[in-house]
Amino acid sequence: WPDVLLNSLETLALRVDRQAASAASLAGWLESRPDIAGLRYPGLPSHPQHELAKRQMSNGGTLLSFTLAGGKDEAFRVLNALRLIDISNNLGDSKTLACHPGSTTHSSISAEERAGMGIADGSIRLSVGLEDISDITADFELGFRAASRVAAKAAE
């Protein structure tokens, strides 16, 4: 396994640069969507610590989170409709991964504490992978459309 590790390290910088570029692109796309109630990505000027991130980081990183106004139900509808992106609590893979932190990694914390940490019921956390950014955004577009259809049916 040491050979595998050494071979992986040779391309680590290239992979992380690609993932960070995709994360920045995805964050910008998400920020422009009306169904997004909040977005956290330090590479965007809208992030409260953007200036600090610019001083300390060469890019915005590969992780981001966003919140849907429809809460946990809407987040689950979006996640369940994804076809390319896997649902997982792990971060840092070469594949894009999504999770609902309120029901997984932070489920043992009270709703009030989660809210204080910026984790709402409608929050989704992403670790952006190496897939083409157009494939990632298309998968989320599929998820958002599915969530909208279900919400529209429920309102009838």
PDB file of C-alpha atoms in Angstrom:
ATOM      1  CA  TRP A   1       0.000   0.000   0.000  1.00  0.00           C
ATOM      2  CA  PRO A   2       2.908   2.477   0.348  1.00  0.00           C
ATOM      3  CA  ASP A   3       3.243   2.507  -3.460  1.00  0.00           C
ATOM      4  CA  VAL A   4      -0.427   3.374  -3.838  1.00  0.00           C
ATOM      5  CA  LEU A   5      -0.040   6.198  -1.339  1.00  0.00           C
ATOM      6  CA  LEU A   6       3.037   7.583  -3.077  1.00  0.00           C
ATOM      7  CA  ASN A   7       1.357   7.416  -6.479  1.00  0.00           C
ATOM      8  CA  SER A   8      -1.698   9.223  -5.090  1.00  0.00           C
ATOM      9  CA  LEU A   9       0.443  11.971  -3.594  1.00  0.00           C
ATOM     10  CA  GLU A  10       1.985  12.690  -7.008  1.00  0.00           C
ATOM     11  CA  THR A  11      -1.340  13.972  -8.332  1.00  0.00           C
ATOM     12  CA  LEU A  12      -2.840  15.345  -5.113  1.00  0.00           C
ATOM     13  CA  ALA A  13      -2.272  19.028  -5.940  1.00  0.00           C
ATOM     14  CA  LEU A  14      -3.791  18.628  -9.408  1.00  0.00           C
ATOM     15  CA  ARG A  15      -6.841  16.844  -8.017  1.00  0.00           C
ATOM     16  CA  VAL A  16      -7.426  19.357  -5.228  1.00  0.00           C
ATOM     17  CA  ASP A  17      -7.022  22.308  -7.624  1.00  0.00           C
ATOM     18  CA  ARG A  18      -9.626  20.782  -9.962  1.00  0.00           C
ATOM     19  CA  GLN A  19     -11.994  20.023  -7.089  1.00  0.00           C
ATOM     20  CA  ALA A  20     -11.629  23.540  -5.658  1.00  0.00           C
ATOM     21  CA  ALA A  21     -12.289  25.112  -9.071  1.00  0.00           C
ATOM     22  CA  SER A  22     -15.431  22.997  -9.413  1.00  0.00           C
ATOM     23  CA  ALA A  23     -16.520  23.882  -5.866  1.00  0.00           C
ATOM     24  CA  ALA A  24     -16.123  27.602  -6.640  1.00  0.00           C
ATOM     25  CA  SER A  25     -18.125  27.243  -9.842  1.00  0.00           C
ATOM     26  CA  LEU A  26     -20.843  25.248  -8.094  1.00  0.00           C
ATOM     27  CA  ALA A  27     -20.995  27.753  -5.227  1.00  0.00           C
ATOM     28  CA  GLY A  28     -21.477  30.630  -7.670  1.00  0.00           C
ATOM     29  CA  TRP A  29     -24.218  28.713  -9.478  1.00  0.00           C
ATOM     30  CA  LEU A  30     -25.980  27.825  -6.228  1.00  0.00           C
ATOM     31  CA  GLU A  31     -25.729  31.388  -4.921  1.00  0.00           C
ATOM     32  CA  SER A  32     -27.685  32.639  -7.928  1.00  0.00           C
ATOM     33  CA  ARG A  33     -30.581  30.221  -7.405  1.00  0.00           C
ATOM     34  CA  PRO A  34     -33.780  31.496  -5.754  1.00  0.00           C
ATOM     35  CA  ASP A  35     -34.387  28.165  -3.959  1.00  0.00           C
ATOM     36  CA  ILE A  36     -31.184  28.539  -1.925  1.00  0.00           C
ATOM     37  CA  ALA A  37     -31.807  30.232   1.427  1.00  0.00           C
ATOM     38  CA  GLY A  38     -28.149  30.323   2.449  1.00  0.00           C
ATOM     39  CA  LEU A  39     -24.727  29.304   1.180  1.00  0.00           C
ATOM     40  CA  ARG A  40     -21.360  28.915   2.863  1.00  0.00           C
ATOM     41  CA  TYR A  41     -18.243  28.840   0.722  1.00  0.00           C
ATOM     42  CA  PRO A  42     -15.195  30.871   1.787  1.00  0.00           C
ATOM     43  CA  GLY A  43     -14.201  31.502  -1.829  1.00  0.00           C
ATOM     44  CA  LEU A  44     -17.218  33.738  -2.401  1.00  0.00           C
ATOM     45  CA  PRO A  45     -17.241  37.421  -1.417  1.00  0.00           C
ATOM     46  CA  SER A  46     -20.601  36.811   0.329  1.00  0.00           C
ATOM     47  CA  HIS A  47     -18.930  34.557   2.928  1.00  0.00           C
ATOM     48  CA  PRO A  48     -18.458  36.439   6.235  1.00  0.00           C
ATOM     49  CA  GLN A  49     -14.803  35.385   6.473  1.00  0.00           C
ATOM     50  CA  HIS A  50     -13.943  35.714   2.781  1.00  0.00           C
ATOM     51  CA  GLU A  51     -11.115  38.216   3.357  1.00  0.00           C
ATOM     52  CA  LEU A  52      -9.508  35.961   5.975  1.00  0.00           C
ATOM     53  CA  ALA A  53      -9.845  32.967   3.640  1.00  0.00           C
ATOM     54  CA  LYS A  54      -8.165  34.910   0.827  1.00  0.00           C
ATOM     55  CA  ARG A  55      -5.198  35.649   3.101  1.00  0.00           C
ATOM     56  CA  GLN A  56      -4.869  32.090   4.368  1.00  0.00           C
ATOM     57  CA  MET A  57      -5.901  29.942   1.400  1.00  0.00           C
ATOM     58  CA  SER A  58      -4.885  29.681  -2.243  1.00  0.00           C
ATOM     59  CA  ASN A  59      -8.504  28.903  -3.195  1.00  0.00           C
ATOM     60  CA  GLY A  60     -11.905  28.435  -1.562  1.00  0.00           C
ATOM     61  CA  GLY A  61     -11.450  24.729  -0.934  1.00  0.00           C
ATOM     62  CA  THR A  62     -13.456  21.684  -1.947  1.00  0.00           C
ATOM     63  CA  LEU A  63     -16.228  21.852   0.675  1.00  0.00           C
ATOM     64  CA  LEU A  64     -19.377  23.928   0.722  1.00  0.00           C
ATOM     65  CA  SER A  65     -22.806  23.883   2.282  1.00  0.00           C
ATOM     66  CA  PHE A  66     -26.130  25.352   1.340  1.00  0.00           C
ATOM     67  CA  THR A  67     -29.554  25.596   2.920  1.00  0.00           C
ATOM     68  CA  LEU A  68     -32.925  25.073   1.305  1.00  0.00           C
ATOM     69  CA  ALA A  69     -35.829  27.098   2.663  1.00  0.00           C
ATOM     70  CA  GLY A  70     -38.095  24.022   2.598  1.00  0.00           C
ATOM     71  CA  GLY A  71     -36.221  22.452   5.500  1.00  0.00           C
ATOM     72  CA  LYS A  72     -35.414  18.798   6.024  1.00  0.00           C
ATOM     73  CA  ASP A  73     -38.173  17.536   3.724  1.00  0.00           C
ATOM     74  CA  GLU A  74     -36.921  19.586   0.783  1.00  0.00           C
ATOM     75  CA  ALA A  75     -33.297  18.651   1.491  1.00  0.00           C
ATOM     76  CA  PHE A  76     -34.236  14.961   1.511  1.00  0.00           C
ATOM     77  CA  ARG A  77     -36.201  15.331  -1.736  1.00  0.00           C
ATOM     78  CA  VAL A  78     -33.174  16.900  -3.423  1.00  0.00           C
ATOM     79  CA  LEU A  79     -30.735  14.319  -2.028  1.00  0.00           C
ATOM     80  CA  ASN A  80     -32.984  11.391  -2.947  1.00  0.00           C
ATOM     81  CA  ALA A  81     -33.259  12.606  -6.551  1.00  0.00           C
ATOM     82  CA  LEU A  82     -29.497  12.803  -7.140  1.00  0.00           C
ATOM     83  CA  ARG A  83     -28.128  10.202  -9.547  1.00  0.00           C
ATOM     84  CA  LEU A  84     -24.444  11.096  -9.974  1.00  0.00           C
ATOM     85  CA  ILE A  85     -23.686  12.438  -6.514  1.00  0.00           C
ATOM     86  CA  ASP A  86     -23.535   9.914  -3.689  1.00  0.00           C
ATOM     87  CA  ILE A  87     -24.901  10.480  -0.207  1.00  0.00           C
ATOM     88  CA  SER A  88     -22.195   9.894   2.392  1.00  0.00           C
ATOM     89  CA  ASN A  89     -20.938  11.302   5.672  1.00  0.00           C
ATOM     90  CA  ASN A  90     -17.331  11.079   4.474  1.00  0.00           C
ATOM     91  CA  LEU A  91     -15.526  14.033   3.008  1.00  0.00           C
ATOM     92  CA  GLY A  92     -12.550  14.423   0.708  1.00  0.00           C
ATOM     93  CA  ASP A  93     -13.164  11.711  -1.875  1.00  0.00           C
ATOM     94  CA  SER A  94     -12.420  12.096  -5.576  1.00  0.00           C
ATOM     95  CA  LYS A  95     -16.188  11.699  -6.118  1.00  0.00           C
ATOM     96  CA  THR A  96     -18.712  14.371  -5.171  1.00  0.00           C
ATOM     97  CA  LEU A  97     -20.450  13.472  -1.921  1.00  0.00           C
ATOM     98  CA  ALA A  98     -23.441  15.086  -0.216  1.00  0.00           C
ATOM     99  CA  CYS A  99     -24.924  14.703   3.232  1.00  0.00           C
ATOM    100  CA  HIS A 100     -27.637  16.091   5.458  1.00  0.00           C
ATOM    101  CA  PRO A 101     -25.650  17.003   8.594  1.00  0.00           C
ATOM    102  CA  GLY A 102     -28.742  17.548  10.758  1.00  0.00           C
ATOM    103  CA  SER A 103     -29.715  13.891  10.510  1.00  0.00           C
ATOM    104  CA  THR A 104     -26.222  12.379  10.329  1.00  0.00           C
ATOM    105  CA  THR A 105     -22.989  13.931  11.574  1.00  0.00           C
ATOM    106  CA  HIS A 106     -24.684  16.476  13.840  1.00  0.00           C
ATOM    107  CA  SER A 107     -27.813  14.528  14.820  1.00  0.00           C
ATOM    108  CA  SER A 108     -26.724  14.183  18.452  1.00  0.00           C
ATOM    109  CA  ILE A 109     -26.625  17.973  18.830  1.00  0.00           C
ATOM    110  CA  SER A 110     -29.813  19.860  19.674  1.00  0.00           C
ATOM    111  CA  ALA A 111     -31.566  21.854  16.967  1.00  0.00           C
ATOM    112  CA  GLU A 112     -30.690  25.067  18.829  1.00  0.00           C
ATOM    113  CA  GLU A 113     -26.984  24.193  18.928  1.00  0.00           C
ATOM    114  CA  ARG A 114     -27.030  23.219  15.248  1.00  0.00           C
ATOM    115  CA  ALA A 115     -28.687  26.526  14.385  1.00  0.00           C
ATOM    116  CA  GLY A 116     -25.955  28.344  16.320  1.00  0.00           C
ATOM    117  CA  MET A 117     -23.409  26.502  14.177  1.00  0.00           C
ATOM    118  CA  GLY A 118     -25.210  27.532  10.983  1.00  0.00           C
ATOM    119  CA  ILE A 119     -26.691  24.066  10.378  1.00  0.00           C
ATOM    120  CA  ALA A 120     -30.376  24.416   9.554  1.00  0.00           C
ATOM    121  CA  ASP A 121     -32.844  21.593   8.957  1.00  0.00           C
ATOM    122  CA  GLY A 122     -32.562  22.290   5.223  1.00  0.00           C
ATOM    123  CA  SER A 123     -28.746  22.265   5.135  1.00  0.00           C
ATOM    124  CA  ILE A 124     -26.811  20.062   2.731  1.00  0.00           C
ATOM    125  CA  ARG A 125     -23.031  19.687   2.957  1.00  0.00           C
ATOM    126  CA  LEU A 126     -20.934  18.848  -0.105  1.00  0.00           C
ATOM    127  CA  SER A 127     -17.481  17.557  -0.765  1.00  0.00           C
ATOM    128  CA  VAL A 128     -16.942  18.378  -4.456  1.00  0.00           C
ATOM    129  CA  GLY A 129     -15.143  15.746  -6.493  1.00  0.00           C
ATOM    130  CA  LEU A 130     -13.501  15.435  -9.889  1.00  0.00           C
ATOM    131  CA  GLU A 131     -16.587  15.024 -12.051  1.00  0.00           C
ATOM    132  CA  ASP A 132     -17.175  17.614 -14.759  1.00  0.00           C
ATOM    133  CA  ILE A 133     -18.882  20.652 -13.244  1.00  0.00           C
ATOM    134  CA  SER A 134     -21.656  20.525 -15.847  1.00  0.00           C
ATOM    135  CA  ASP A 135     -22.505  16.994 -14.670  1.00  0.00           C
ATOM    136  CA  ILE A 136     -22.569  18.095 -11.026  1.00  0.00           C
ATOM    137  CA  THR A 137     -24.833  21.078 -11.711  1.00  0.00           C
ATOM    138  CA  ALA A 138     -27.090  18.957 -13.938  1.00  0.00           C
ATOM    139  CA  ASP A 139     -27.495  16.452 -11.106  1.00  0.00           C
ATOM    140  CA  PHE A 140     -28.465  19.206  -8.680  1.00  0.00           C
ATOM    141  CA  GLU A 141     -30.819  20.694 -11.257  1.00  0.00           C
ATOM    142  CA  LEU A 142     -32.494  17.284 -11.406  1.00  0.00           C
ATOM    143  CA  GLY A 143     -32.752  17.253  -7.611  1.00  0.00           C
ATOM    144  CA  PHE A 144     -34.185  20.777  -7.410  1.00  0.00           C
ATOM    145  CA  ARG A 145     -36.774  20.007 -10.102  1.00  0.00           C
ATOM    146  CA  ALA A 146     -37.820  16.819  -8.308  1.00  0.00           C
ATOM    147  CA  ALA A 147     -38.185  18.702  -5.019  1.00  0.00           C
ATOM    148  CA  SER A 148     -40.268  21.417  -6.722  1.00  0.00           C
ATOM    149  CA  ARG A 149     -42.603  18.855  -8.324  1.00  0.00           C
ATOM    150  CA  VAL A 150     -43.223  17.114  -5.002  1.00  0.00           C
ATOM    151  CA  ALA A 151     -43.802  20.438  -3.234  1.00  0.00           C
ATOM    152  CA  ALA A 152     -46.228  21.548  -5.964  1.00  0.00           C
ATOM    153  CA  LYS A 153     -48.193  18.301  -5.673  1.00  0.00           C
ATOM    154  CA  ALA A 154     -48.381  18.658  -1.902  1.00  0.00           C
ATOM    155  CA  ALA A 155     -49.748  22.186  -2.269  1.00  0.00           C
ATOM    156  CA  GLU A 156     -52.622  21.028  -4.525  1.00  0.00           C
TER     157      GLU A 156
END
